PDB file of C-alpha atoms in Angstrom:
ATOM      1  CA  MET A 285     -33.393  -3.272  33.189  1.00  0.00           C
ATOM      2  CA  THR A 286     -34.138  -6.863  34.523  1.00  0.00           C
ATOM      3  CA  PRO A 287     -35.057  -7.501  38.013  1.00  0.00           C
ATOM      4  CA  SER A 288     -32.772  -8.564  40.400  1.00  0.00           C
ATOM      5  CA  ALA A 289     -33.638  -7.977  44.029  1.00  0.00           C
ATOM      6  CA  VAL A 290     -36.603  -8.621  46.361  1.00  0.00           C
ATOM      7  CA  GLY A 291     -38.713  -5.500  46.697  1.00  0.00           C
ATOM      8  CA  GLN A 292     -38.834  -3.901  43.273  1.00  0.00           C
ATOM      9  CA  LYS A 293     -41.429  -3.093  41.237  1.00  0.00           C
ATOM     10  CA  VAL A 294     -41.987  -4.434  37.930  1.00  0.00           C
ATOM     11  CA  LYS A 295     -44.181  -4.804  35.000  1.00  0.00           C
ATOM     12  CA  TYR A 296     -44.063  -7.123  31.874  1.00  0.00           C
ATOM     13  CA  HIS A 297     -42.454  -5.659  28.945  1.00  0.00           C
ATOM     14  CA  THR A 298     -44.505  -7.447  26.532  1.00  0.00           C
ATOM     15  CA  PRO A 299     -48.018  -8.142  28.043  1.00  0.00           C
ATOM     16  CA  PHE A 300     -50.661 -10.529  26.307  1.00  0.00           C
ATOM     17  CA  HIS A 301     -53.414  -8.874  24.751  1.00  0.00           C
ATOM     18  CA  ASP A 302     -55.612  -9.920  27.720  1.00  0.00           C
ATOM     19  CA  GLU A 303     -53.372  -8.318  30.243  1.00  0.00           C
ATOM     20  CA  ASP A 304     -53.155  -4.809  31.683  1.00  0.00           C
ATOM     21  CA  PRO A 305     -50.319  -3.095  30.528  1.00  0.00           C
ATOM     22  CA  ASP A 306     -50.082  -0.938  33.127  1.00  0.00           C
ATOM     23  CA  GLN A 307     -50.366  -3.520  35.956  1.00  0.00           C
ATOM     24  CA  ILE A 308     -47.381  -3.006  38.593  1.00  0.00           C
ATOM     25  CA  TYR A 309     -45.943  -6.335  40.521  1.00  0.00           C
ATOM     26  CA  LEU A 310     -43.996  -6.408  43.398  1.00  0.00           C
ATOM     27  CA  VAL A 311     -40.949  -9.265  43.321  1.00  0.00           C
ATOM     28  CA  LEU A 312     -41.114 -11.321  46.114  1.00  0.00           C
ATOM     29  CA  GLU A 313     -38.368 -13.833  45.546  1.00  0.00           C
ATOM     30  CA  VAL A 314     -35.505 -14.199  42.876  1.00  0.00           C
ATOM     31  CA  LYS A 315     -34.506 -17.963  41.916  1.00  0.00           C
ATOM     32  CA  PRO A 316     -31.804 -18.221  39.986  1.00  0.00           C
ATOM     33  CA  GLY A 317     -31.061 -21.282  37.894  1.00  0.00           C
ATOM     34  CA  PRO A 318     -28.804 -23.110  35.727  1.00  0.00           C
ATOM     35  CA  GLU A 319     -30.447 -21.953  32.388  1.00  0.00           C
ATOM     36  CA  ASP A 320     -32.728 -19.163  33.551  1.00  0.00           C
ATOM     37  CA  THR A 321     -33.993 -17.140  36.392  1.00  0.00           C
ATOM     38  CA  ARG A 322     -37.304 -17.234  37.732  1.00  0.00           C
ATOM     39  CA  ILE A 323     -38.853 -14.482  39.771  1.00  0.00           C
ATOM     40  CA  ASP A 324     -42.025 -14.476  42.128  1.00  0.00           C
ATOM     41  CA  ILE A 325     -44.199 -11.850  41.655  1.00  0.00           C
ATOM     42  CA  SER A 326     -47.590 -10.162  42.911  1.00  0.00           C
ATOM     43  CA  PRO A 327     -49.753  -7.871  41.758  1.00  0.00           C
ATOM     44  CA  LEU A 328     -50.240  -4.491  43.625  1.00  0.00           C
ATOM     45  CA  ASP A 329     -53.385  -2.500  44.102  1.00  0.00           C
ATOM     46  CA  ILE A 330     -56.009  -4.986  42.897  1.00  0.00           C
ATOM     47  CA  GLY A 331     -58.060  -5.157  45.916  1.00  0.00           C
ATOM     48  CA  LEU A 332     -57.628  -8.649  47.368  1.00  0.00           C
ATOM     49  CA  GLU A 333     -56.825  -9.472  50.701  1.00  0.00           C
ATOM     50  CA  PHE A 334     -54.442 -12.381  49.451  1.00  0.00           C
ATOM     51  CA  PRO A 335     -53.429 -11.377  46.034  1.00  0.00           C
ATOM     52  CA  PRO A 336     -52.059 -14.205  43.978  1.00  0.00           C
ATOM     53  CA  VAL A 337     -48.191 -15.153  43.388  1.00  0.00           C
ATOM     54  CA  TYR A 338     -47.073 -15.899  39.786  1.00  0.00           C
ATOM     55  CA  THR A 339     -43.242 -17.387  39.055  1.00  0.00           C
ATOM     56  CA  VAL A 340     -42.139 -16.071  35.578  1.00  0.00           C
ATOM     57  CA  LYS A 341     -38.769 -15.605  33.848  1.00  0.00           C
ATOM     58  CA  ALA A 342     -36.938 -12.734  34.942  1.00  0.00           C
ATOM     59  CA  GLU A 343     -36.333 -11.865  31.003  1.00  0.00           C
ATOM     60  CA  ASP A 344     -40.200 -11.127  30.670  1.00  0.00           C
ATOM     61  CA  LEU A 345     -39.999  -8.405  33.262  1.00  0.00           C
ATOM     62  CA  ILE A 346     -38.796  -4.719  33.185  1.00  0.00           C
ATOM     63  CA  VAL A 347     -38.160  -2.672  36.553  1.00  0.00           C
ATOM     64  CA  VAL A 348     -40.189   0.574  36.796  1.00  0.00           C
ATOM     65  CA  ASP A 349     -39.521   3.426  38.816  1.00  0.00           C
TER      66      ASP A 349
END
């Protein structure tokens, strides 16, 4: 299921070879656009006081329970 709301927990459905396939991210903002939807995500439980924020295409993510 593609994420559509702030607060959902997501992960990449096809991570790159150098990415942790089990890393969970929190949806911070959903940005609908004319061609595709972009989503701001931040990784959970990485031990940083200020974790990074990434903007990715919604189609690259799946919702986890």
